[in-house]
PDB file of C-alpha atoms in Angstrom:
ATOM      1  CA  MET A1452      94.540  29.330 -63.721  1.00 41.00           C
ATOM      2  CA  LYS A1453      93.739  31.352 -66.816  1.00 40.00           C
ATOM      3  CA  LYS A1454      91.538  34.440 -66.513  1.00 42.00           C
ATOM      4  CA  ASP A1455      88.682  32.994 -68.605  1.00 42.00           C
ATOM      5  CA  MET A1456      88.378  30.042 -66.232  1.00 41.00           C
ATOM      6  CA  LYS A1457      88.290  32.384 -63.219  1.00 40.00           C
ATOM      7  CA  ASN A1458      85.439  34.285 -64.734  1.00 41.00           C
ATOM      8  CA  ILE A1459      83.542  31.155 -65.565  1.00 38.00           C
ATOM      9  CA  PHE A1460      83.671  30.154 -61.889  1.00 39.00           C
ATOM     10  CA  LYS A1461      81.791  33.315 -60.907  1.00 41.00           C
ATOM     11  CA  PHE A1462      78.631  32.112 -62.622  1.00 39.00           C
ATOM     12  CA  ILE A1463      78.659  28.390 -61.770  1.00 39.00           C
ATOM     13  CA  PRO A1464      75.993  27.327 -59.255  1.00 40.00           C
ATOM     14  CA  LEU A1465      77.220  26.129 -55.835  1.00 37.00           C
ATOM     15  CA  ALA A1466      76.089  22.599 -56.456  1.00 38.00           C
ATOM     16  CA  ALA A1467      78.195  22.425 -59.637  1.00 38.00           C
ATOM     17  CA  LEU A1468      81.180  23.847 -57.740  1.00 35.00           C
ATOM     18  CA  ALA A1469      80.819  21.119 -55.150  1.00 36.00           C
ATOM     19  CA  ILE A1470      80.911  18.438 -57.873  1.00 35.00           C
ATOM     20  CA  MET A1471      83.944  20.054 -59.452  1.00 38.00           C
ATOM     21  CA  ALA A1472      85.642  20.248 -56.087  1.00 39.00           C
ATOM     22  CA  SER A1473      85.135  16.520 -55.582  1.00 40.00           C
ATOM     23  CA  CYS A1474      86.882  16.009 -58.910  1.00 43.00           C
ATOM     24  CA  GLY A1475      89.943  17.933 -57.755  1.00 43.00           C
ATOM     25  CA  LEU A1476      89.054  21.275 -59.446  1.00 45.00           C
ATOM     26  CA  ASP A1477      88.631  23.353 -56.304  1.00 50.00           C
ATOM     27  CA  ASN A1478      92.079  24.940 -56.442  1.00 49.00           C
ATOM     28  CA  TYR A1479      91.048  28.204 -58.202  1.00 56.00           C
ATOM     29  CA  ASP A1480      91.908  31.752 -57.367  1.00 69.00           C
ATOM     30  CA  GLU A1481      89.600  34.050 -55.392  1.00 79.00           C
ATOM     31  CA  PRO A1482      88.939  37.563 -56.764  1.00 80.00           C
ATOM     32  CA  GLU A1483      91.479  40.041 -55.350  1.00 83.00           C
ATOM     33  CA  SER A1484      90.616  43.344 -57.019  1.00 90.00           C
ATOM     34  CA  THR A1485      88.317  45.852 -55.315  1.00 94.00           C
ATOM     35  CA  LEU A1486      85.648  48.013 -56.911  1.00 96.00           C
ATOM     36  CA  LEU A1487      84.799  51.083 -54.821  1.00 96.00           C
ATOM     37  CA  GLY A1488      81.967  53.394 -55.821  1.00 96.00           C
ATOM     38  CA  GLN A1489      79.439  56.037 -54.939  1.00 97.00           C
ATOM     39  CA  VAL A1490      75.950  56.754 -56.315  1.00 97.00           C
ATOM     40  CA  VAL A1491      75.777  60.493 -56.938  1.00 97.00           C
ATOM     41  CA  TYR A1492      73.578  63.239 -58.264  1.00 97.00           C
ATOM     42  CA  ASN A1493      75.207  66.566 -59.269  1.00 96.00           C
ATOM     43  CA  GLY A1494      78.336  65.351 -57.547  1.00 94.00           C
ATOM     44  CA  GLU A1495      76.630  64.734 -54.203  1.00 95.00           C
ATOM     45  CA  PRO A1496      76.131  61.252 -52.656  1.00 97.00           C
ATOM     46  CA  VAL A1497      72.551  59.944 -52.880  1.00 98.00           C
ATOM     47  CA  GLN A1498      71.368  58.741 -49.476  1.00 98.00           C
ATOM     48  CA  VAL A1499      69.299  55.566 -49.550  1.00 98.00           C
ATOM     49  CA  ARG A1500      68.012  52.762 -47.317  1.00 96.00           C
ATOM     50  CA  GLY A1501      71.030  50.754 -46.212  1.00 94.00           C
ATOM     51  CA  THR A1502      69.478  47.718 -44.506  1.00 95.00           C
ATOM     52  CA  GLY A1503      68.066  44.536 -45.927  1.00 94.00           C
ATOM     53  CA  GLU A1504      70.163  44.838 -49.127  1.00 94.00           C
ATOM     54  CA  ALA A1505      67.279  46.902 -50.416  1.00 96.00           C
ATOM     55  CA  VAL A1506      69.089  49.032 -52.996  1.00 97.00           C
ATOM     56  CA  ARG A1507      71.061  47.151 -55.654  1.00 96.00           C
ATOM     57  CA  LEU A1508      73.061  47.603 -58.807  1.00 96.00           C
ATOM     58  CA  TYR A1509      73.994  45.106 -61.528  1.00 95.00           C
ATOM     59  CA  LEU A1510      77.388  44.381 -63.044  1.00 93.00           C
ATOM     60  CA  TYR A1511      77.735  42.576 -66.325  1.00 91.00           C
ATOM     61  CA  GLN A1512      80.780  41.212 -68.129  1.00 85.00           C
ATOM     62  CA  ASP A1513      80.673  40.540 -71.846  1.00 72.00           C
ATOM     63  CA  GLY A1514      82.416  37.742 -73.636  1.00 66.00           C
ATOM     64  CA  TYR A1515      81.242  34.801 -71.558  1.00 58.00           C
ATOM     65  CA  GLU A1516      78.625  32.170 -72.290  1.00 54.00           C
ATOM     66  CA  LEU A1517      76.685  32.933 -69.108  1.00 55.00           C
ATOM     67  CA  HIS A1518      75.650  36.527 -68.548  1.00 70.00           C
ATOM     68  CA  ASP A1519      73.910  36.464 -65.189  1.00 82.00           C
ATOM     69  CA  PRO A1520      74.550  39.799 -63.473  1.00 90.00           C
ATOM     70  CA  ILE A1521      76.657  40.283 -60.383  1.00 92.00           C
ATOM     71  CA  THR A1522      74.593  42.057 -57.738  1.00 95.00           C
ATOM     72  CA  VAL A1523      76.220  44.945 -55.873  1.00 96.00           C
ATOM     73  CA  TYR A1524      74.504  46.341 -52.723  1.00 97.00           C
ATOM     74  CA  VAL A1525      74.388  50.056 -51.974  1.00 97.00           C
ATOM     75  CA  GLY A1526      74.970  51.391 -48.470  1.00 97.00           C
ATOM     76  CA  GLN A1527      72.846  54.088 -46.859  1.00 96.00           C
ATOM     77  CA  ASP A1528      75.391  56.779 -47.814  1.00 96.00           C
ATOM     78  CA  GLY A1529      75.267  55.726 -51.475  1.00 97.00           C
ATOM     79  CA  SER A1530      78.586  53.866 -51.370  1.00 97.00           C
ATOM     80  CA  PHE A1531      79.221  50.352 -52.675  1.00 97.00           C
ATOM     81  CA  THR A1532      82.133  47.914 -52.872  1.00 95.00           C
ATOM     82  CA  ALA A1533      82.742  44.530 -54.513  1.00 94.00           C
ATOM     83  CA  LYS A1534      85.568  42.036 -54.793  1.00 93.00           C
ATOM     84  CA  LEU A1535      86.052  41.032 -58.455  1.00 92.00           C
ATOM     85  CA  PHE A1536      88.531  39.741 -60.954  1.00 90.00           C
ATOM     86  CA  ASP A1537      90.300  42.255 -63.167  1.00 91.00           C
ATOM     87  CA  GLY A1538      88.479  43.009 -66.388  1.00 90.00           C
ATOM     88  CA  GLU A1539      85.926  45.241 -68.071  1.00 92.00           C
ATOM     89  CA  TYR A1540      82.473  45.461 -66.538  1.00 92.00           C
ATOM     90  CA  LYS A1541      79.263  47.313 -67.257  1.00 93.00           C
ATOM     91  CA  MET A1542      77.275  48.705 -64.362  1.00 94.00           C
ATOM     92  CA  THR A1543      73.536  49.481 -64.519  1.00 94.00           C
ATOM     93  CA  THR A1544      70.754  50.440 -62.170  1.00 95.00           C
ATOM     94  CA  ILE A1545      67.890  47.967 -61.745  1.00 94.00           C
ATOM     95  CA  SER A1546      64.493  48.879 -63.130  1.00 92.00           C
ATOM     96  CA  GLY A1547      62.134  49.856 -60.326  1.00 92.00           C
ATOM     97  CA  ASN A1548      64.820  49.681 -57.632  1.00 94.00           C
ATOM     98  CA  GLY A1549      66.185  52.827 -56.007  1.00 95.00           C
ATOM     99  CA  PRO A1550      64.713  56.320 -55.561  1.00 97.00           C
ATOM    100  CA  TRP A1551      65.727  57.419 -59.008  1.00 97.00           C
ATOM    101  CA  GLU A1552      64.557  57.444 -62.593  1.00 95.00           C
ATOM    102  CA  ASN A1553      65.021  54.243 -64.545  1.00 89.00           C
ATOM    103  CA  SER A1554      67.893  54.441 -67.019  1.00 87.00           C
ATOM    104  CA  THR A1555      69.230  52.142 -69.698  1.00 84.00           C
ATOM    105  CA  ASP A1556      72.632  53.828 -69.549  1.00 87.00           C
ATOM    106  CA  THR A1557      75.615  51.729 -68.568  1.00 90.00           C
ATOM    107  CA  THR A1558      78.810  52.786 -66.803  1.00 92.00           C
ATOM    108  CA  VAL A1559      81.840  50.985 -68.232  1.00 93.00           C
ATOM    109  CA  ILE A1560      84.412  50.027 -65.587  1.00 93.00           C
ATOM    110  CA  LYS A1561      87.928  48.832 -66.413  1.00 92.00           C
ATOM    111  CA  LEU A1562      88.892  47.104 -63.208  1.00 92.00           C
ATOM    112  CA  LYS A1563      92.517  46.527 -62.329  1.00 90.00           C
ATOM    113  CA  GLY A1564      93.521  46.377 -58.691  1.00 88.00           C
ATOM    114  CA  SER A1565      91.601  48.934 -56.673  1.00 90.00           C
ATOM    115  CA  THR A1566      89.359  51.044 -58.889  1.00 93.00           C
ATOM    116  CA  SER A1567      86.936  53.834 -57.929  1.00 95.00           C
ATOM    117  CA  VAL A1568      83.830  54.828 -59.903  1.00 95.00           C
ATOM    118  CA  THR A1569      80.902  57.171 -59.590  1.00 95.00           C
ATOM    119  CA  LEU A1570      77.475  56.175 -60.788  1.00 96.00           C
ATOM    120  CA  ASN A1571      75.336  59.153 -61.797  1.00 96.00           C
ATOM    121  CA  VAL A1572      71.541  58.880 -61.266  1.00 97.00           C
ATOM    122  CA  THR A1573      68.560  61.221 -61.539  1.00 97.00           C
ATOM    123  CA  PRO A1574      66.515  61.021 -58.292  1.00 98.00           C
ATOM    124  CA  PHE A1575      62.816  61.874 -58.395  1.00 98.00           C
ATOM    125  CA  PHE A1576      63.306  64.331 -55.531  1.00 98.00           C
ATOM    126  CA  THR A1577      66.187  65.654 -53.488  1.00 98.00           C
ATOM    127  CA  ILE A1578      66.321  66.879 -49.899  1.00 98.00           C
ATOM    128  CA  SER A1579      68.077  70.054 -48.803  1.00 97.00           C
ATOM    129  CA  GLY A1580      68.281  71.946 -45.526  1.00 97.00           C
ATOM    130  CA  ALA A1581      67.241  68.888 -43.515  1.00 98.00           C
ATOM    131  CA  ASN A1582      67.102  69.284 -39.750  1.00 98.00           C
ATOM    132  CA  ILE A1583      65.709  66.842 -37.167  1.00 98.00           C
ATOM    133  CA  SER A1584      65.710  67.269 -33.370  1.00 98.00           C
ATOM    134  CA  ILE A1585      63.987  66.182 -30.193  1.00 97.00           C
ATOM    135  CA  SER A1586      62.470  68.652 -27.733  1.00 97.00           C
ATOM    136  CA  GLY A1587      60.857  66.978 -24.759  1.00 95.00           C
ATOM    137  CA  ASN A1588      58.271  64.542 -26.241  1.00 96.00           C
ATOM    138  CA  THR A1589      58.198  66.148 -29.647  1.00 98.00           C
ATOM    139  CA  LEU A1590      60.178  65.221 -32.719  1.00 98.00           C
ATOM    140  CA  ASN A1591      60.726  68.286 -34.882  1.00 98.00           C
ATOM    141  CA  ALA A1592      61.882  68.310 -38.454  1.00 98.00           C
ATOM    142  CA  SER A1593      62.301  70.709 -41.347  1.00 98.00           C
ATOM    143  CA  LEU A1594      63.429  70.188 -44.863  1.00 98.00           C
ATOM    144  CA  THR A1595      63.092  71.472 -48.407  1.00 98.00           C
ATOM    145  CA  ILE A1596      61.872  68.912 -50.969  1.00 98.00           C
ATOM    146  CA  ASN A1597      63.193  69.659 -54.452  1.00 98.00           C
ATOM    147  CA  GLN A1598      61.448  68.085 -57.457  1.00 98.00           C
ATOM    148  CA  VAL A1599      63.865  66.774 -60.086  1.00 98.00           C
ATOM    149  CA  VAL A1600      61.680  64.575 -62.286  1.00 97.00           C
ATOM    150  CA  SER A1601      58.623  66.603 -63.306  1.00 97.00           C
ATOM    151  CA  SER A1602      56.366  63.582 -63.710  1.00 96.00           C
ATOM    152  CA  ALA A1603      57.050  62.254 -60.189  1.00 97.00           C
ATOM    153  CA  THR A1604      54.438  62.531 -57.480  1.00 98.00           C
ATOM    154  CA  LEU A1605      55.332  63.127 -53.828  1.00 98.00           C
ATOM    155  CA  GLU A1606      53.719  60.555 -51.568  1.00 98.00           C
ATOM    156  CA  LYS A1607      54.963  61.117 -47.986  1.00 98.00           C
ATOM    157  CA  VAL A1608      57.821  61.940 -45.692  1.00 98.00           C
ATOM    158  CA  TYR A1609      59.258  59.570 -43.110  1.00 98.00           C
ATOM    159  CA  LEU A1610      60.502  60.856 -39.762  1.00 98.00           C
ATOM    160  CA  ILE A1611      62.597  58.067 -38.323  1.00 98.00           C
ATOM    161  CA  LEU A1612      64.489  57.431 -35.075  1.00 98.00           C
ATOM    162  CA  SER A1613      66.770  54.467 -34.406  1.00 98.00           C
ATOM    163  CA  LYS A1614      69.016  53.336 -31.583  1.00 97.00           C
ATOM    164  CA  THR A1615      71.748  52.484 -34.120  1.00 97.00           C
ATOM    165  CA  GLN A1616      73.354  54.372 -36.998  1.00 96.00           C
ATOM    166  CA  PHE A1617      71.242  52.346 -39.458  1.00 96.00           C
ATOM    167  CA  VAL A1618      68.090  54.449 -39.776  1.00 97.00           C
ATOM    168  CA  ASP A1619      65.262  53.754 -42.232  1.00 96.00           C
ATOM    169  CA  GLU A1620      61.560  52.785 -42.462  1.00 95.00           C
ATOM    170  CA  VAL A1621      62.339  49.192 -41.454  1.00 95.00           C
ATOM    171  CA  ASN A1622      65.146  49.560 -38.939  1.00 96.00           C
ATOM    172  CA  ASN A1623      63.873  51.995 -36.298  1.00 98.00           C
ATOM    173  CA  ILE A1624      62.398  52.521 -32.809  1.00 98.00           C
ATOM    174  CA  PHE A1625      60.065  55.269 -34.002  1.00 98.00           C
ATOM    175  CA  ARG A1626      58.477  56.008 -37.339  1.00 98.00           C
ATOM    176  CA  ALA A1627      56.038  58.711 -38.416  1.00 98.00           C
ATOM    177  CA  ASP A1628      54.602  58.734 -41.925  1.00 98.00           C
ATOM    178  CA  ILE A1629      53.450  62.228 -42.894  1.00 98.00           C
ATOM    179  CA  THR A1630      51.431  62.710 -46.029  1.00 97.00           C
ATOM    180  CA  ASP A1631      50.539  66.385 -45.517  1.00 96.00           C
ATOM    181  CA  VAL A1632      53.707  67.523 -47.277  1.00 97.00           C
ATOM    182  CA  LYS A1633      54.510  69.537 -50.359  1.00 97.00           C
ATOM    183  CA  VAL A1634      57.353  70.259 -52.764  1.00 98.00           C
ATOM    184  CA  GLY A1635      59.315  73.128 -51.209  1.00 98.00           C
ATOM    185  CA  SER A1636      59.808  73.982 -47.527  1.00 98.00           C
ATOM    186  CA  ASN A1637      58.172  71.820 -44.875  1.00 98.00           C
ATOM    187  CA  THR A1638      58.049  72.052 -41.079  1.00 98.00           C
ATOM    188  CA  LEU A1639      56.928  68.831 -39.433  1.00 98.00           C
ATOM    189  CA  SER A1640      56.515  67.282 -35.975  1.00 97.00           C
ATOM    190  CA  ALA A1641      55.522  64.024 -34.323  1.00 98.00           C
ATOM    191  CA  ASP A1642      54.477  63.098 -30.756  1.00 98.00           C
ATOM    192  CA  LEU A1643      56.973  60.818 -28.966  1.00 97.00           C
ATOM    193  CA  SER A1644      55.081  60.582 -25.634  1.00 95.00           C
ATOM    194  CA  GLY A1645      53.826  57.045 -26.275  1.00 90.00           C
ATOM    195  CA  SER A1646      57.194  55.577 -27.225  1.00 94.00           C
ATOM    196  CA  SER A1647      59.004  53.807 -24.394  1.00 96.00           C
ATOM    197  CA  ASP A1648      61.689  52.680 -26.879  1.00 96.00           C
ATOM    198  CA  VAL A1649      62.638  56.312 -27.476  1.00 97.00           C
ATOM    199  CA  ALA A1650      62.453  57.208 -23.773  1.00 96.00           C
ATOM    200  CA  ASN A1651      64.703  54.301 -22.784  1.00 96.00           C
ATOM    201  CA  ALA A1652      67.171  54.469 -25.671  1.00 97.00           C
ATOM    202  CA  LYS A1653      70.828  55.132 -24.685  1.00 97.00           C
ATOM    203  CA  TYR A1654      71.547  56.490 -28.142  1.00 98.00           C
ATOM    204  CA  ILE A1655      69.188  57.967 -30.721  1.00 98.00           C
ATOM    205  CA  PHE A1656      69.874  58.670 -34.408  1.00 98.00           C
ATOM    206  CA  GLY A1657      67.474  60.451 -36.728  1.00 98.00           C
ATOM    207  CA  ARG A1658      66.822  60.706 -40.435  1.00 98.00           C
ATOM    208  CA  ILE A1659      64.204  62.067 -42.831  1.00 98.00           C
ATOM    209  CA  GLY A1660      63.010  60.168 -45.951  1.00 98.00           C
ATOM    210  CA  VAL A1661      61.022  61.350 -48.964  1.00 98.00           C
ATOM    211  CA  LYS A1662      59.029  58.711 -50.830  1.00 98.00           C
ATOM    212  CA  THR A1663      57.758  58.958 -54.365  1.00 98.00           C
ATOM    213  CA  SER A1664      54.383  57.457 -55.241  1.00 97.00           C
ATOM    214  CA  GLY A1665      54.696  54.098 -56.941  1.00 95.00           C
ATOM    215  CA  ARG A1666      58.283  53.575 -55.897  1.00 95.00           C
ATOM    216  CA  GLU A1667      59.434  51.222 -53.149  1.00 94.00           C
ATOM    217  CA  GLN A1668      62.492  53.157 -52.057  1.00 96.00           C
ATOM    218  CA  ALA A1669      62.743  56.611 -50.534  1.00 98.00           C
ATOM    219  CA  ILE A1670      65.565  59.129 -50.754  1.00 98.00           C
ATOM    220  CA  TRP A1671      66.960  60.129 -47.445  1.00 98.00           C
ATOM    221  CA  SER A1672      68.811  62.812 -45.478  1.00 98.00           C
ATOM    222  CA  SER A1673      72.082  62.073 -43.762  1.00 97.00           C
ATOM    223  CA  VAL A1674      71.957  60.291 -40.381  1.00 97.00           C
ATOM    224  CA  VAL A1675      72.432  62.575 -37.368  1.00 98.00           C
ATOM    225  CA  GLN A1676      72.919  61.594 -33.730  1.00 98.00           C
ATOM    226  CA  LEU A1677      70.311  63.157 -31.418  1.00 97.00           C
ATOM    227  CA  LYS A1678      71.252  61.506 -28.133  1.00 95.00           C
TER     228      LYS A1678
END
């Protein structure tokens, strides 16, 4: 099948595909090329929430009658992948989604086979020197919050524990929201004595998040195993 027909199929609703299949038009190729990518700032991966398909990117392809975007989901380490047909695509962030400044810039991707790309963003804040540990019934954390976008306002810090390697404000067995924080160095703690989930967990993973006021998504430290 010709390439233009393959691309048309990407944007046809499922119901229409079912009708076409009943007419003998279901014998079309599946996409075989792989787009691999990483969201970065200053060359470093941007850590985000990885569950619930919360952080997303859009891919567009010019030259076709229908221009609905292809949604690409970002993992908690900032990586993403997608199966696509060969061709030229434009990648953008989504306004209001992600812990970074909105941008109208596009990243042009010429996909052929397996192609890697980095998507540069400007986060509102970054985290450095993050450390999280458990001592008895106390969760201890320290971090430096670095302001990148001068107009951004720091809202709070999440201290999160999970029994799996997916750790965020939704997927967890313990969560502390701390608003008494500042740009710069912070030393924080939370009481774990009332959490039977933490006490009974076979494995515990921890992570620190920094949330900007007025934004849904936080930026995160790397996941560390604590137990």
